[in-house]
Amino acid sequence: MENFIWYNPTKMYFGKGELNKLHDELKNYQKVLLVYGGGSIKSSGLYNQIIEILKTENKFYLELYGVEPNPKLKKVREGIKLVTKNNIDLLLAVGGGSTIDTAKAIAVGAISKHDILDLLLNKYQPEKGLAIGTILTLSATGSEMNPRCVISDSDNDLKLGLGNWNTDATFPNFSICDPSYTITVPKNQTINGIVDIISHVLEQYFHRNENSILGDKISESLIKIMIETGPRLIKDLDNYSLRETMMICGAMAWNGMIRGLSNNGDWSCHAMEHALSAVYDIPHGEGLAIITPIWMEYCARIDPSKFVNFATNIFNVNTENKTELEVALEGIENYKNFLYELGAPTSMKHYQIDTYDIDQLVEKAILGRETIGKYISLRSEDVKTILNKVF
Ligand code: NZQ
Ligand code: ZN
């Protein structure tokens, strides 16, 4: 194993009725900016419950609403202005990854001497941030328990990420994770969440770390649980137990637990997907469903070894009289079938996109780096070959 640091300061309140803990948490703060999206929290009734708690606790609060999926830099800037003008000391994000990520970017942008775009371009690392609380309504990104945040700069069609795993700056101080708030998540977003959670584990499963047995076994369990739970949940969206399983898997998939054990993982599918959603504004989970099997086939032909584990340990592929590559490809075929049966898109044809600028997409995936990915290091020509196959 490589040496690693595992730091996670987020206090998670997990389970039914945990919203009550907001009363206690609010005692630490005076002025709150409530951040939310396009209205799902109003139709579910959660908004009213939160406002009541804010009023009972006698808090000054403002609202920043209308955060879009693939959240935009413009909204972050709007939030930074509100925070600095009103001396806000708690960003309270209620929603999915887009809302939480917006709150994180505001939390660091509001007190940094650098412009938020420069932080997102990783020219400078944020050292400090305002306090962040989250109330999760969609299981997918793990943003409720990690320091990462992904924001779209629509002016330049770029999707940029920030967040340092070794400082407090963008970790939520607390997250309230009640699976009942995710019961209203529609089928398509639930599928996207399942794909995103599995992808986070896959990104960390494909690595070159020696003696990674613990990380690999945790990863395989998480993937198997999601492969078993996902299709049942899609047919039974109101099922609390399945929503509960998905919520805890979402947090565990991307909260640092397996990150260190896998020497930080590969992450090239996410880099390529971020290019797709930056340019075409498609949902993150859909982009991952399209790109991941293509990346897998490409990499398995270079080195099938880890894909053999994937095939045998996750899909019980029989290895008798087969080459490593045949076993690997059979595992990938199983994963493709799983995604297809789940209802995830398999190609960019799904969006009727027939023209594309491949060099521009490659540039946005690579973002100035020589290579991306660690299991197989991809140069721009590799990325180009993979991205050409998504259309
Ligand atoms: O805006 P509202 O009305 O709330 O509707 C949202 C939105 O339209 C809806 N929704 C959320 N909770 C709901 C609900 N609808 C009904 N009932 C509920 N309980 O779902 C839609 C999608 O929400 P969004 O927050 O965009 O989804 P998700 O959580 O999948 O977040 C995706 C974003 O996170 C980034 C992605 O790139 C993308 O921008 N990621 C963030 C990561 C991180 N911070 O660690 C890692 C990920 O890999 C990912 O890149
Ligand atoms: Zn993701």
Tab-separated table of C-alpha atoms and ligand atoms in Angstrom:
chain	number	residue	atom	x	y	z
A	1	MET	CA	0.000	0.000	0.000
A	2	GLU	CA	1.071	3.588	-0.549
A	3	ASN	CA	1.047	5.833	2.524
A	4	PHE	CA	-2.142	7.817	2.838
A	5	ILE	CA	-4.068	10.291	4.958
A	6	TRP	CA	-7.708	9.629	5.716
A	7	TYR	CA	-9.400	12.686	7.103
A	8	ASN	CA	-13.133	13.250	7.264
A	9	PRO	CA	-14.532	15.873	9.625
A	10	THR	CA	-18.173	15.707	8.425
A	11	LYS	CA	-20.656	14.795	11.128
A	12	MET	CA	-23.360	12.695	9.510
A	13	TYR	CA	-26.839	12.376	10.972
A	14	PHE	CA	-28.297	9.354	9.235
A	15	GLY	CA	-31.879	8.098	9.310
A	16	LYS	CA	-35.557	8.933	9.557
A	17	GLY	CA	-36.428	12.070	11.507
A	18	GLU	CA	-32.826	13.288	11.858
A	19	LEU	CA	-33.895	16.733	10.619
A	20	ASN	CA	-34.586	17.452	14.283
A	21	LYS	CA	-30.823	17.655	14.816
A	22	LEU	CA	-30.840	20.860	12.796
A	23	HIS	CA	-32.103	22.639	15.928
A	24	ASP	CA	-28.880	21.827	17.789
A	25	GLU	CA	-26.588	22.451	14.843
A	26	LEU	CA	-28.068	25.906	14.245
A	27	LYS	CA	-27.091	26.980	17.751
A	28	ASN	CA	-23.507	27.318	16.461
A	29	TYR	CA	-24.424	29.921	13.830
A	30	GLN	CA	-26.161	33.287	13.526
A	31	LYS	CA	-26.825	33.987	9.862
A	32	VAL	CA	-27.811	31.346	7.357
A	33	LEU	CA	-27.905	31.240	3.568
A	34	LEU	CA	-30.357	28.534	2.518
A	35	VAL	CA	-29.278	27.168	-0.877
A	36	TYR	CA	-31.619	25.033	-2.998
A	37	GLY	CA	-32.548	24.078	-6.534
A	38	GLY	CA	-35.566	24.388	-8.748
A	39	GLY	CA	-38.327	23.601	-6.308
A	40	SER	CA	-38.357	19.882	-5.463
A	41	ILE	CA	-37.918	20.779	-1.777
A	42	LYS	CA	-41.005	22.967	-1.939
A	43	SER	CA	-43.215	20.276	-3.469
A	44	SER	CA	-41.987	17.673	-0.992
A	45	GLY	CA	-42.746	19.900	2.001
A	46	LEU	CA	-39.137	19.841	3.241
A	47	TYR	CA	-38.733	23.569	2.606
A	48	ASN	CA	-41.542	24.433	5.049
A	49	GLN	CA	-40.072	22.165	7.722
A	50	ILE	CA	-36.671	23.846	7.447
A	51	ILE	CA	-38.105	27.356	7.510
A	52	GLU	CA	-40.022	26.469	10.647
A	53	ILE	CA	-36.820	25.275	12.335
A	54	LEU	CA	-34.947	28.422	11.260
A	55	LYS	CA	-37.731	30.542	12.717
A	56	THR	CA	-37.942	28.544	15.947
A	57	GLU	CA	-34.197	28.972	16.397
A	58	ASN	CA	-34.593	32.665	15.687
A	59	LYS	CA	-32.042	32.738	12.896
A	60	PHE	CA	-31.548	35.438	10.320
A	61	TYR	CA	-31.733	33.708	6.947
A	62	LEU	CA	-31.600	34.474	3.249
A	63	GLU	CA	-32.327	32.210	0.316
A	64	LEU	CA	-30.383	31.397	-2.851
A	65	TYR	CA	-32.618	29.297	-5.066
A	66	GLY	CA	-32.698	28.061	-8.643
A	67	VAL	CA	-29.435	26.089	-8.557
A	68	GLU	CA	-29.466	24.082	-11.793
A	69	PRO	CA	-28.183	20.556	-12.389
A	70	ASN	CA	-24.559	20.907	-13.574
A	71	PRO	CA	-24.494	23.999	-11.337
A	72	LYS	CA	-23.320	27.236	-12.843
A	73	LEU	CA	-20.567	29.627	-11.788
A	74	LYS	CA	-22.989	32.538	-12.193
A	75	LYS	CA	-25.125	31.224	-9.320
A	76	VAL	CA	-22.007	30.769	-7.179
A	77	ARG	CA	-21.066	34.400	-7.764
A	78	GLU	CA	-24.594	35.481	-6.819
A	79	GLY	CA	-24.204	33.522	-3.568
A	80	ILE	CA	-20.774	34.996	-2.813
A	81	LYS	CA	-22.245	38.503	-3.064
A	82	LEU	CA	-25.088	37.654	-0.690
A	83	VAL	CA	-22.742	36.060	1.820
A	84	THR	CA	-20.214	38.875	1.941
A	85	LYS	CA	-22.858	41.597	2.046
A	86	ASN	CA	-24.777	39.957	4.895
A	87	ASN	CA	-22.012	38.331	6.966
A	88	ILE	CA	-23.492	34.879	6.548
A	89	ASP	CA	-21.796	32.251	8.715
A	90	LEU	CA	-23.576	29.055	7.594
A	91	LEU	CA	-24.326	27.801	4.088
A	92	LEU	CA	-27.238	25.401	4.420
A	93	ALA	CA	-27.596	23.370	1.208
A	94	VAL	CA	-30.785	21.389	0.717
A	95	GLY	CA	-30.778	19.121	-2.324
A	96	GLY	CA	-28.512	16.914	-4.391
A	97	GLY	CA	-24.905	17.273	-5.508
A	98	SER	CA	-25.510	20.426	-7.568
A	99	THR	CA	-26.913	22.355	-4.619
A	100	ILE	CA	-24.287	21.108	-2.172
A	101	ASP	CA	-21.462	21.846	-4.620
A	102	THR	CA	-22.772	25.376	-5.134
A	103	ALA	CA	-22.761	25.928	-1.366
A	104	LYS	CA	-19.182	24.615	-1.130
A	105	ALA	CA	-17.937	26.949	-3.861
A	106	ILE	CA	-19.640	29.900	-2.151
A	107	ALA	CA	-18.163	28.875	1.205
A	108	VAL	CA	-14.609	29.180	-0.070
A	109	GLY	CA	-15.172	31.891	-2.691
A	110	ALA	CA	-16.675	34.278	-0.129
A	111	ILE	CA	-13.603	34.390	2.108
A	112	SER	CA	-10.763	33.758	-0.307
A	113	LYS	CA	-8.591	36.580	-1.589
A	114	HIS	CA	-8.610	34.771	-4.930
A	115	ASP	CA	-11.428	34.776	-7.444
A	116	ILE	CA	-13.581	31.652	-7.311
A	117	LEU	CA	-12.762	30.863	-10.961
A	118	ASP	CA	-9.047	30.764	-10.102
A	119	LEU	CA	-9.808	28.352	-7.259
A	120	LEU	CA	-11.833	26.179	-9.630
A	121	LEU	CA	-8.989	26.273	-12.135
A	122	ASN	CA	-6.814	24.994	-9.280
A	123	LYS	CA	-4.446	27.956	-9.574
A	124	TYR	CA	-4.741	28.269	-5.791
A	125	GLN	CA	-5.957	25.826	-3.156
A	126	PRO	CA	-8.666	27.020	-0.767
A	127	GLU	CA	-7.362	26.754	2.790
A	128	LYS	CA	-10.468	27.931	4.622
A	129	GLY	CA	-14.191	28.033	4.082
A	130	LEU	CA	-17.335	29.143	5.829
A	131	ALA	CA	-19.350	26.457	7.599
A	132	ILE	CA	-21.482	24.213	5.408
A	133	GLY	CA	-24.468	22.120	6.459
A	134	THR	CA	-26.314	19.858	4.061
A	135	ILE	CA	-29.711	18.205	3.996
A	136	LEU	CA	-29.444	15.560	1.308
A	137	THR	CA	-32.402	14.840	-0.991
A	138	LEU	CA	-30.729	12.756	-3.712
A	139	SER	CA	-28.237	9.918	-3.275
A	140	ALA	CA	-25.507	10.011	-5.891
A	141	THR	CA	-22.442	12.182	-5.597
A	142	GLY	CA	-21.268	11.668	-2.008
A	143	SER	CA	-20.883	15.452	-1.831
A	144	GLU	CA	-22.635	15.324	1.558
A	145	MET	CA	-19.528	13.704	3.043
A	146	ASN	CA	-16.623	14.775	0.867
A	147	PRO	CA	-14.744	17.987	0.099
A	148	ARG	CA	-15.206	17.920	-3.683
A	149	CYS	CA	-17.285	20.393	-5.644
A	150	VAL	CA	-17.896	20.571	-9.373
A	151	ILE	CA	-19.042	23.790	-11.028
A	152	SER	CA	-19.762	24.609	-14.691
A	153	ASP	CA	-18.237	27.688	-16.226
A	154	SER	CA	-20.776	28.026	-19.042
A	155	ASP	CA	-18.912	30.912	-20.685
A	156	ASN	CA	-16.076	28.529	-21.520
A	157	ASP	CA	-18.005	25.225	-21.558
A	158	LEU	CA	-15.806	23.912	-18.758
A	159	LYS	CA	-16.730	21.774	-15.794
A	160	LEU	CA	-14.224	22.411	-13.036
A	161	GLY	CA	-13.607	20.838	-9.662
A	162	LEU	CA	-12.060	21.901	-6.383
A	163	GLY	CA	-11.697	20.509	-2.894
A	164	ASN	CA	-8.773	19.363	-0.829
A	165	TRP	CA	-9.113	16.086	1.109
A	166	ASN	CA	-6.691	17.138	3.844
A	167	THR	CA	-8.227	20.424	5.000
A	168	ASP	CA	-11.609	21.421	6.404
A	169	ALA	CA	-12.327	24.090	3.783
A	170	THR	CA	-15.019	22.346	1.737
A	171	PHE	CA	-16.055	19.364	3.844
A	172	PRO	CA	-19.592	19.865	5.142
A	173	ASN	CA	-19.509	20.447	8.910
A	174	PHE	CA	-22.664	18.375	9.199
A	175	SER	CA	-24.975	16.481	6.865
A	176	ILE	CA	-28.483	15.324	7.588
A	177	CYS	CA	-29.177	12.210	5.540
A	178	ASP	CA	-32.755	11.015	5.869
A	179	PRO	CA	-33.560	8.491	3.114
A	180	SER	CA	-37.250	9.455	3.203
A	181	TYR	CA	-36.357	12.742	1.471
A	182	THR	CA	-35.120	10.760	-1.533
A	183	ILE	CA	-38.390	8.876	-2.109
A	184	THR	CA	-39.625	11.648	-4.441
A	185	VAL	CA	-36.542	11.406	-6.690
A	186	PRO	CA	-37.914	10.431	-10.122
A	187	LYS	CA	-36.923	7.250	-11.900
A	188	ASN	CA	-34.395	8.819	-14.291
A	189	GLN	CA	-32.555	10.675	-11.522
A	190	THR	CA	-32.570	7.524	-9.400
A	191	ILE	CA	-30.936	5.622	-12.272
A	192	ASN	CA	-28.353	8.399	-12.613
A	193	GLY	CA	-27.615	8.184	-8.904
A	194	ILE	CA	-27.120	4.408	-9.028
A	195	VAL	CA	-24.718	4.768	-11.959
A	196	ASP	CA	-22.804	7.588	-10.275
A	197	ILE	CA	-22.374	5.645	-7.016
A	198	ILE	CA	-21.098	2.543	-8.835
A	199	SER	CA	-18.811	4.723	-10.952
A	200	HIS	CA	-17.240	6.322	-7.897
A	201	VAL	CA	-16.351	2.882	-6.619
A	202	LEU	CA	-15.112	1.722	-10.036
A	203	GLU	CA	-12.864	4.761	-10.337
A	204	GLN	CA	-11.195	3.689	-7.097
A	205	TYR	CA	-11.250	-0.043	-7.891
A	206	PHE	CA	-9.116	0.366	-11.013
A	207	HIS	CA	-5.749	1.347	-9.584
A	208	ARG	CA	-2.145	0.146	-9.356
A	209	ASN	CA	-1.794	-0.002	-5.585
A	210	GLU	CA	-0.022	-3.079	-4.197
A	211	ASN	CA	-1.668	-5.178	-1.479
A	212	SER	CA	-5.059	-3.582	-1.930
A	213	ILE	CA	-7.132	-6.487	-0.679
A	214	LEU	CA	-9.173	-4.510	1.856
A	215	GLY	CA	-9.955	-1.648	-0.537
A	216	ASP	CA	-10.833	-4.108	-3.318
A	217	LYS	CA	-13.142	-6.211	-1.155
A	218	ILE	CA	-14.958	-3.136	0.184
A	219	SER	CA	-15.295	-1.873	-3.392
A	220	GLU	CA	-16.608	-5.171	-4.712
A	221	SER	CA	-19.162	-5.301	-1.900
A	222	LEU	CA	-20.363	-1.780	-2.585
A	223	ILE	CA	-20.697	-2.498	-6.309
A	224	LYS	CA	-22.486	-5.796	-5.714
A	225	ILE	CA	-24.919	-4.195	-3.266
A	226	MET	CA	-25.738	-1.451	-5.784
A	227	ILE	CA	-26.091	-3.939	-8.649
A	228	GLU	CA	-28.513	-5.924	-6.537
A	229	THR	CA	-30.379	-2.937	-5.047
A	230	GLY	CA	-30.576	-0.692	-8.149
A	231	PRO	CA	-32.956	-2.719	-10.341
A	232	ARG	CA	-35.241	-3.495	-7.376
A	233	LEU	CA	-35.423	0.179	-6.463
A	234	ILE	CA	-36.220	1.237	-10.036
A	235	LYS	CA	-39.324	-0.982	-9.877
A	236	ASP	CA	-40.235	0.147	-6.354
A	237	LEU	CA	-39.270	3.815	-6.021
A	238	ASP	CA	-41.131	4.294	-2.725
A	239	ASN	CA	-39.245	1.521	-0.947
A	240	TYR	CA	-37.631	3.106	2.127
A	241	SER	CA	-35.189	0.254	2.839
A	242	LEU	CA	-33.808	0.341	-0.693
A	243	ARG	CA	-33.515	4.141	-0.571
A	244	GLU	CA	-31.716	3.745	2.752
A	245	THR	CA	-29.223	1.277	1.264
A	246	MET	CA	-28.602	3.572	-1.687
A	247	MET	CA	-28.049	6.584	0.558
A	248	ILE	CA	-25.441	4.968	2.762
A	249	CYS	CA	-23.669	3.387	-0.237
A	250	GLY	CA	-23.558	6.819	-1.933
A	251	ALA	CA	-21.767	8.350	1.024
A	252	MET	CA	-19.393	5.420	1.567
A	253	ALA	CA	-18.500	5.250	-2.124
A	254	TRP	CA	-16.914	8.678	-2.129
A	255	ASN	CA	-16.063	9.866	1.364
A	256	GLY	CA	-12.385	8.896	1.490
A	257	MET	CA	-12.864	5.414	2.944
A	258	ILE	CA	-11.604	3.540	-0.120
A	259	ARG	CA	-9.709	6.434	-1.658
A	260	GLY	CA	-6.509	5.995	0.329
A	261	LEU	CA	-6.664	2.214	0.026
A	262	SER	CA	-6.661	2.572	-3.757
A	263	ASN	CA	-3.958	5.224	-4.001
A	264	ASN	CA	-6.598	7.753	-5.113
A	265	GLY	CA	-7.931	5.653	-8.005
A	266	ASP	CA	-8.159	6.254	-11.728
A	267	TRP	CA	-10.887	8.887	-12.400
A	268	SER	CA	-10.480	9.087	-16.175
A	269	CYS	CA	-14.170	8.277	-16.809
A	270	HIS	CA	-15.130	11.224	-14.623
A	271	ALA	CA	-12.681	13.496	-16.468
A	272	MET	CA	-14.178	12.481	-19.833
A	273	GLU	CA	-17.755	12.687	-18.543
A	274	HIS	CA	-17.174	16.178	-17.195
A	275	ALA	CA	-16.167	17.212	-20.709
A	276	LEU	CA	-19.427	15.768	-22.081
A	277	SER	CA	-21.641	17.415	-19.479
A	278	ALA	CA	-19.721	20.701	-19.783
A	279	VAL	CA	-20.399	20.889	-23.522
A	280	TYR	CA	-23.835	19.233	-23.784
A	281	ASP	CA	-25.219	19.865	-20.262
A	282	ILE	CA	-26.262	16.211	-19.945
A	283	PRO	CA	-26.814	14.634	-16.500
A	284	HIS	CA	-23.581	13.374	-14.937
A	285	GLY	CA	-24.896	9.825	-14.321
A	286	GLU	CA	-26.028	9.463	-17.943
A	287	GLY	CA	-22.638	10.545	-19.256
A	288	LEU	CA	-20.960	7.994	-16.997
A	289	ALA	CA	-23.259	5.191	-18.205
A	290	ILE	CA	-22.248	6.007	-21.772
A	291	ILE	CA	-18.512	6.400	-21.303
A	292	THR	CA	-17.623	3.760	-18.693
A	293	PRO	CA	-18.146	0.549	-20.743
A	294	ILE	CA	-16.210	2.104	-23.647
A	295	TRP	CA	-13.328	3.025	-21.326
A	296	MET	CA	-13.446	-0.476	-19.863
A	297	GLU	CA	-13.165	-2.214	-23.240
A	298	TYR	CA	-10.344	0.079	-24.313
A	299	CYS	CA	-8.338	-0.501	-21.120
A	300	ALA	CA	-9.056	-4.241	-20.854
A	301	ARG	CA	-7.405	-4.747	-24.236
A	302	ILE	CA	-4.252	-3.086	-22.865
A	303	ASP	CA	-4.261	-4.833	-19.462
A	304	PRO	CA	-7.162	-7.152	-18.630
A	305	SER	CA	-5.865	-8.225	-15.194
A	306	LYS	CA	-8.082	-6.108	-12.935
A	307	PHE	CA	-11.034	-6.597	-15.260
A	308	VAL	CA	-10.704	-10.330	-14.632
A	309	ASN	CA	-11.270	-9.667	-10.900
A	310	PHE	CA	-14.188	-7.422	-11.815
A	311	ALA	CA	-15.714	-10.181	-13.982
A	312	THR	CA	-15.187	-13.064	-11.574
A	313	ASN	CA	-15.753	-11.385	-8.198
A	314	ILE	CA	-18.711	-9.258	-9.203
A	315	PHE	CA	-20.442	-11.161	-12.009
A	316	ASN	CA	-19.212	-14.702	-11.234
A	317	VAL	CA	-17.917	-15.132	-14.784
A	318	ASN	CA	-16.664	-18.676	-15.338
A	319	THR	CA	-12.979	-18.639	-16.358
A	320	GLU	CA	-12.679	-22.212	-17.695
A	321	ASN	CA	-10.962	-22.471	-21.101
A	322	LYS	CA	-11.022	-18.708	-21.569
A	323	THR	CA	-8.210	-16.190	-21.995
A	324	GLU	CA	-7.886	-13.326	-19.521
A	325	LEU	CA	-9.204	-10.950	-22.158
A	326	GLU	CA	-12.245	-13.122	-22.860
A	327	VAL	CA	-13.094	-13.231	-19.161
A	328	ALA	CA	-12.542	-9.472	-18.861
A	329	LEU	CA	-14.788	-8.724	-21.854
A	330	GLU	CA	-17.502	-10.996	-20.499
A	331	GLY	CA	-17.489	-9.042	-17.227
A	332	ILE	CA	-17.756	-5.773	-19.142
A	333	GLU	CA	-20.637	-7.215	-21.202
A	334	ASN	CA	-22.407	-8.066	-17.939
A	335	TYR	CA	-21.969	-4.500	-16.718
A	336	LYS	CA	-23.278	-3.140	-20.042
A	337	ASN	CA	-26.352	-5.361	-19.737
A	338	PHE	CA	-26.899	-4.185	-16.177
A	339	LEU	CA	-26.839	-0.539	-17.305
A	340	TYR	CA	-29.111	-1.260	-20.263
A	341	GLU	CA	-31.671	-3.114	-18.154
A	342	LEU	CA	-31.561	-0.357	-15.561
A	343	GLY	CA	-32.614	2.085	-18.292
A	344	ALA	CA	-29.431	4.161	-18.591
A	345	PRO	CA	-28.504	5.615	-22.009
A	346	THR	CA	-25.808	3.806	-23.951
A	347	SER	CA	-24.715	6.426	-26.486
A	348	MET	CA	-24.773	10.175	-27.148
A	349	LYS	CA	-27.237	9.306	-29.953
A	350	HIS	CA	-29.743	9.333	-27.088
A	351	TYR	CA	-29.593	13.166	-27.286
A	352	GLN	CA	-29.792	13.328	-31.100
A	353	ILE	CA	-26.350	14.935	-31.182
A	354	ASP	CA	-24.837	14.310	-34.586
A	355	THR	CA	-22.055	16.874	-34.853
A	356	TYR	CA	-19.265	17.304	-32.388
A	357	ASP	CA	-15.823	18.830	-32.085
A	358	ILE	CA	-13.713	15.945	-30.824
A	359	ASP	CA	-10.545	17.990	-30.255
A	360	GLN	CA	-12.463	20.443	-28.104
A	361	LEU	CA	-13.888	17.581	-26.029
A	362	VAL	CA	-10.452	16.004	-25.577
A	363	GLU	CA	-9.055	19.344	-24.424
A	364	LYS	CA	-11.849	19.730	-21.867
A	365	ALA	CA	-11.286	16.210	-20.536
A	366	ILE	CA	-7.511	16.578	-20.255
A	367	LEU	CA	-7.541	20.178	-18.943
A	368	GLY	CA	-3.874	20.803	-19.578
A	369	ARG	CA	-2.601	17.507	-18.124
A	370	GLU	CA	-0.212	15.189	-20.007
A	371	THR	CA	-2.311	12.143	-19.181
A	372	ILE	CA	-5.414	11.185	-17.223
A	373	GLY	CA	-6.075	7.938	-15.346
A	374	LYS	CA	-3.833	5.691	-13.300
A	375	TYR	CA	-4.893	2.114	-14.085
A	376	ILE	CA	-4.157	2.889	-17.711
A	377	SER	CA	-2.581	6.268	-18.295
A	378	LEU	CA	-4.453	7.872	-21.182
A	379	ARG	CA	-2.806	10.394	-23.481
A	380	SER	CA	-4.869	12.736	-25.631
A	381	GLU	CA	-4.909	10.270	-28.568
A	382	ASP	CA	-6.374	7.568	-26.273
A	383	VAL	CA	-8.984	9.980	-24.956
A	384	LYS	CA	-9.840	10.904	-28.529
A	385	THR	CA	-10.378	7.265	-29.503
A	386	ILE	CA	-12.608	6.649	-26.481
A	387	LEU	CA	-14.636	9.832	-26.886
A	388	ASN	CA	-15.157	9.178	-30.611
A	389	LYS	CA	-16.932	5.959	-29.660
A	390	VAL	CA	-19.573	7.633	-27.493
A	391	PHE	CA	-21.286	9.234	-30.516
B	1	NZQ	O1	-33.453	21.401	-8.414
B	1	NZQ	P1	-34.482	20.545	-7.786
B	1	NZQ	O2	-35.865	21.036	-7.990
B	1	NZQ	O3	-34.169	20.247	-6.349
B	1	NZQ	O4	-34.463	19.137	-8.610
B	1	NZQ	C1	-33.345	18.301	-8.643
B	1	NZQ	C2	-32.619	18.305	-9.977
B	1	NZQ	O5	-33.469	18.676	-11.026
B	1	NZQ	C3	-33.831	16.879	-8.554
B	1	NZQ	N1	-34.020	16.420	-7.179
B	1	NZQ	C4	-33.116	16.424	-6.171
B	1	NZQ	N2	-33.664	15.880	-5.071
B	1	NZQ	C5	-34.936	15.540	-5.392
B	1	NZQ	C6	-35.172	15.895	-6.727
B	1	NZQ	N3	-36.354	15.689	-7.342
B	1	NZQ	C7	-37.330	15.123	-6.611
B	1	NZQ	N4	-37.180	14.743	-5.328
B	1	NZQ	C8	-35.999	14.944	-4.685
B	1	NZQ	N5	-35.849	14.526	-3.419
B	1	NZQ	O6	-32.845	16.105	-9.174
B	1	NZQ	C9	-32.244	16.867	-10.208
B	1	NZQ	C10	-30.745	16.611	-10.215
B	1	NZQ	O7	-30.151	17.136	-9.044
B	1	NZQ	P2	-28.563	17.263	-8.940
B	1	NZQ	O8	-28.252	17.882	-7.639
B	1	NZQ	O9	-28.046	17.921	-10.163
B	1	NZQ	O10	-28.108	15.732	-9.004
B	1	NZQ	P3	-26.843	15.003	-8.425
B	1	NZQ	O11	-26.933	14.833	-6.968
B	1	NZQ	O12	-26.681	13.807	-9.261
B	1	NZQ	O13	-25.622	16.029	-8.677
B	1	NZQ	C11	-24.969	16.067	-9.907
B	1	NZQ	C12	-23.860	17.102	-9.877
B	1	NZQ	O14	-22.832	16.737	-8.939
B	1	NZQ	C13	-21.549	16.667	-9.616
B	1	NZQ	C14	-21.950	16.314	-11.025
B	1	NZQ	O15	-20.923	16.577	-11.940
B	1	NZQ	C15	-23.163	17.196	-11.224
B	1	NZQ	O16	-22.794	18.526	-11.492
B	1	NZQ	N6	-20.665	15.742	-8.927
B	1	NZQ	C16	-20.222	16.101	-7.718
B	1	NZQ	C17	-19.340	15.310	-7.009
B	1	NZQ	C18	-18.866	15.682	-5.666
B	1	NZQ	N7	-19.210	16.856	-5.183
B	1	NZQ	O17	-18.173	14.912	-5.026
B	1	NZQ	C19	-18.818	14.053	-7.543
B	1	NZQ	C20	-19.574	13.550	-8.705
B	1	NZQ	O18	-18.743	12.666	-9.416
B	1	NZQ	C21	-20.117	14.594	-9.620
B	1	NZQ	O19	-19.152	15.041	-10.536
B	2	ZN	ZN	-19.616	11.083	-10.202
